[in-house]
C-alpha positions as a printed NumPy array, in Angstrom:
array([[ -6.162, 100.125, -25.455],
       [ -6.25 , 103.348, -27.421],
       [ -8.978, 104.356, -29.834],
       [ -6.439, 104.123, -32.707],
       [ -5.839, 100.447, -31.988],
       [ -9.58 ,  99.752, -31.757],
       [-10.033, 101.549, -35.063],
       [ -7.447,  99.26 , -36.653],
       [ -9.253,  96.204, -35.298],
       [-12.534,  97.448, -36.74 ],
       [-10.855,  97.893, -40.151],
       [ -9.271,  94.449, -40.18 ],
       [-11.254,  93.571, -43.295],
       [ -9.227,  95.996, -45.477],
       [ -7.17 ,  94.497, -48.314],
       [ -4.227,  95.743, -50.341],
       [ -2.224,  94.364, -53.216],
       [  1.313,  93.538, -52.251],
       [  3.497,  93.682, -54.201],
       [  2.227,  96.534, -56.358],
       [  4.005,  95.303, -59.476],
       [  2.998,  91.704, -60.204],
       [  4.385,  91.008, -63.706],
       [  8.113,  91.568, -63.05 ],
       [ 10.587,  91.645, -60.188],
       [ 11.257,  95.122, -58.854],
       [ 13.071,  96.184, -55.713],
       [ 14.32 ,  99.222, -53.795],
       [ 11.921, 101.781, -55.309],
       [ 12.02 , 105.505, -54.872],
       [  8.52 , 106.97 , -54.655],
       [  8.009, 110.559, -55.811],
       [  4.939, 112.684, -56.522],
       [  5.16 , 114.544, -59.834],
       [  2.363, 116.206, -61.792],
       [ -0.268, 114.953, -59.32 ],
       [  0.697, 111.264, -59.684],
       [  2.806, 108.844, -57.672],
       [  5.84 , 107.621, -59.594],
       [  7.885, 104.56 , -58.624],
       [ 11.481, 104.233, -59.797],
       [ 12.625, 100.725, -58.791],
       [ 15.509,  98.51 , -59.778],
       [ 14.478,  95.722, -62.186],
       [ 15.789,  92.169, -61.863],
       [ 15.411,  89.861, -64.86 ],
       [ 15.7  ,  86.053, -65.098],
       [ 19.114,  84.532, -65.811],
       [ 19.913,  83.362, -69.337],
       [ 23.322,  81.954, -70.354],
       [ 25.586,  84.774, -71.514],
       [ 23.394,  87.388, -69.84 ],
       [ 24.516,  88.235, -66.332],
       [ 25.809,  85.959, -63.606],
       [ 23.957,  82.811, -62.529],
       [ 22.493,  82.933, -58.987],
       [ 23.055,  86.682, -58.774],
       [ 21.136,  89.866, -59.558],
       [ 20.693,  90.636, -63.247],
       [ 19.708,  94.272, -63.495],
       [ 20.211,  95.769, -66.947],
       [ 17.518,  98.444, -67.141],
       [ 14.985, 100.614, -65.313],
       [ 11.213, 100.917, -65.681],
       [  9.049, 103.672, -64.186],
       [  5.504, 103.158, -62.936],
       [  2.821, 105.753, -62.18 ],
       [ -0.525, 105.795, -60.418],
       [ -3.251, 108.333, -59.753],
       [ -4.946, 106.222, -57.051],
       [ -2.206, 103.897, -55.662],
       [ -4.206, 100.871, -56.838],
       [ -3.895, 100.969, -60.626],
       [ -0.33 , 101.249, -61.964],
       [  0.939, 102.11 , -65.435],
       [  4.273, 100.693, -66.575],
       [  5.872, 103.348, -68.788],
       [  8.38 , 100.763, -69.995],
       [ 12.154, 100.868, -70.009],
       [ 13.394, 104.384, -69.331],
       [ 17.1  , 103.516, -69.288],
       [ 19.137, 100.481, -70.364],
       [ 22.805,  99.778, -69.629],
       [ 23.505,  99.868, -73.39 ],
       [ 22.497, 103.584, -73.32 ],
       [ 25.238, 104.513, -70.818],
       [ 28.169, 105.865, -72.871],
       [ 30.71 , 105.724, -70.036],
       [ 29.929, 102.129, -69.009],
       [ 32.833, 100.039, -70.359],
       [ 31.161,  96.625, -69.956],
       [ 27.693,  95.402, -69.102],
       [ 27.697,  94.737, -65.371],
       [ 23.978,  94.035, -64.845],
       [ 24.232,  96.096, -61.631],
       [ 21.707,  98.884, -62.104],
       [ 20.72 ,  99.084, -58.435],
       [ 18.304, 101.416, -56.611],
       [ 17.84 , 104.77 , -58.435],
       [ 16.281, 108.122, -57.576],
       [ 14.558, 110.867, -59.563],
       [ 13.967, 114.535, -58.712],
       [ 12.47 , 117.596, -60.388],
       [ 14.436, 120.826, -60.433],
       [ 14.495, 123.865, -62.736],
       [ 11.922, 122.393, -65.136],
       [ 13.727, 119.069, -65.687],
       [ 13.612, 115.55 , -64.236],
       [ 16.963, 114.193, -63.084],
       [ 17.254, 110.409, -62.837],
       [ 20.22 , 109.263, -60.713],
       [ 21.323, 105.664, -61.23 ],
       [ 24.237, 103.487, -60.108],
       [ 26.055, 101.102, -62.43 ],
       [ 29.621,  99.93 , -62.827],
       [ 30.509, 101.27 , -59.362],
       [ 29.655, 104.845, -60.358],
       [ 26.565, 107.043, -60.344],
       [ 25.223, 108.621, -63.484],
       [ 22.497, 111.106, -64.335],
       [ 19.894, 111.063, -67.092],
       [ 17.681, 114.078, -67.815],
       [ 14.13 , 114.344, -69.215],
       [ 11.287, 116.806, -69.671],
       [  8.731, 114.33 , -68.266],
       [  8.922, 112.026, -65.203],
       [  8.631, 108.982, -67.494],
       [ 11.198, 110.177, -70.035],
       [ 12.598, 109.889, -72.546],
       [ 15.774, 110.241, -70.492],
       [ 19.102, 111.252, -72.011],
       [ 22.193, 109.995, -70.161],
       [ 24.923, 112.495, -69.406],
       [ 28.17 , 111.602, -71.232],
       [ 30.126, 111.055, -67.995],
       [ 29.28 , 109.789, -64.481],
       [ 29.274, 112.214, -61.549],
       [ 32.901, 113.056, -60.836],
       [ 34.244, 111.78 , -57.507],
       [ 31.099, 109.798, -56.713],
       [ 31.135, 106.014, -56.61 ],
       [ 28.807, 103.557, -54.984],
       [ 25.146, 102.599, -54.999],
       [ 21.696, 103.766, -53.894],
       [ 21.773, 107.475, -54.767],
       [ 19.266, 109.692, -52.986],
       [ 18.725, 113.364, -53.722],
       [ 17.399, 115.82 , -51.158],
       [ 16.286, 119.28 , -52.303],
       [ 16.223, 121.747, -49.422],
       [ 13.646, 124.503, -48.98 ],
       [ 16.167, 127.04 , -50.332],
       [ 16.554, 124.989, -53.554],
       [ 19.958, 123.531, -52.696],
       [ 20.275, 119.918, -53.844],
       [ 22.268, 117.269, -51.975],
       [ 23.274, 113.831, -53.223],
       [ 23.669, 110.981, -50.749],
       [ 24.866, 107.494, -51.685],
       [ 26.149, 104.256, -50.196],
       [ 29.544, 102.732, -50.808],
       [ 28.688,  99.26 , -49.565],
       [ 30.165,  99.94 , -46.12 ]])
């Protein structure tokens, strides 16, 4: 047995809150550190109501962002983007899946999938307000965008197509 394992046994009385967000259903978060705080950008699933989404399926119409200075106490900054704010979305699909957010050149870029495409919203602060670009990213379709910014400043977008 290693010392690390013995240390874990000695600390078996530690407790954590799981999930972090207790008042709403969130999933697939991106965690980023901005301005000395941890920010979570999850998808947000809401309860089914007739005429609002599809019964027995995900109903994701908006995004919230949460921040914490100590990883125990979380602030909900509210809705930062709603499907009704997406000018290129032709119908409400309730499919705002896992997003991502990055900081580059003094702005925060929030990448989000909906309607089979990936869009971008831009803000001056990590909690918004975010302004959606008038068109989705050309040639990019799918879900779960992830942005990697290399040491040289080059940015790369990765996404899934469901395959």
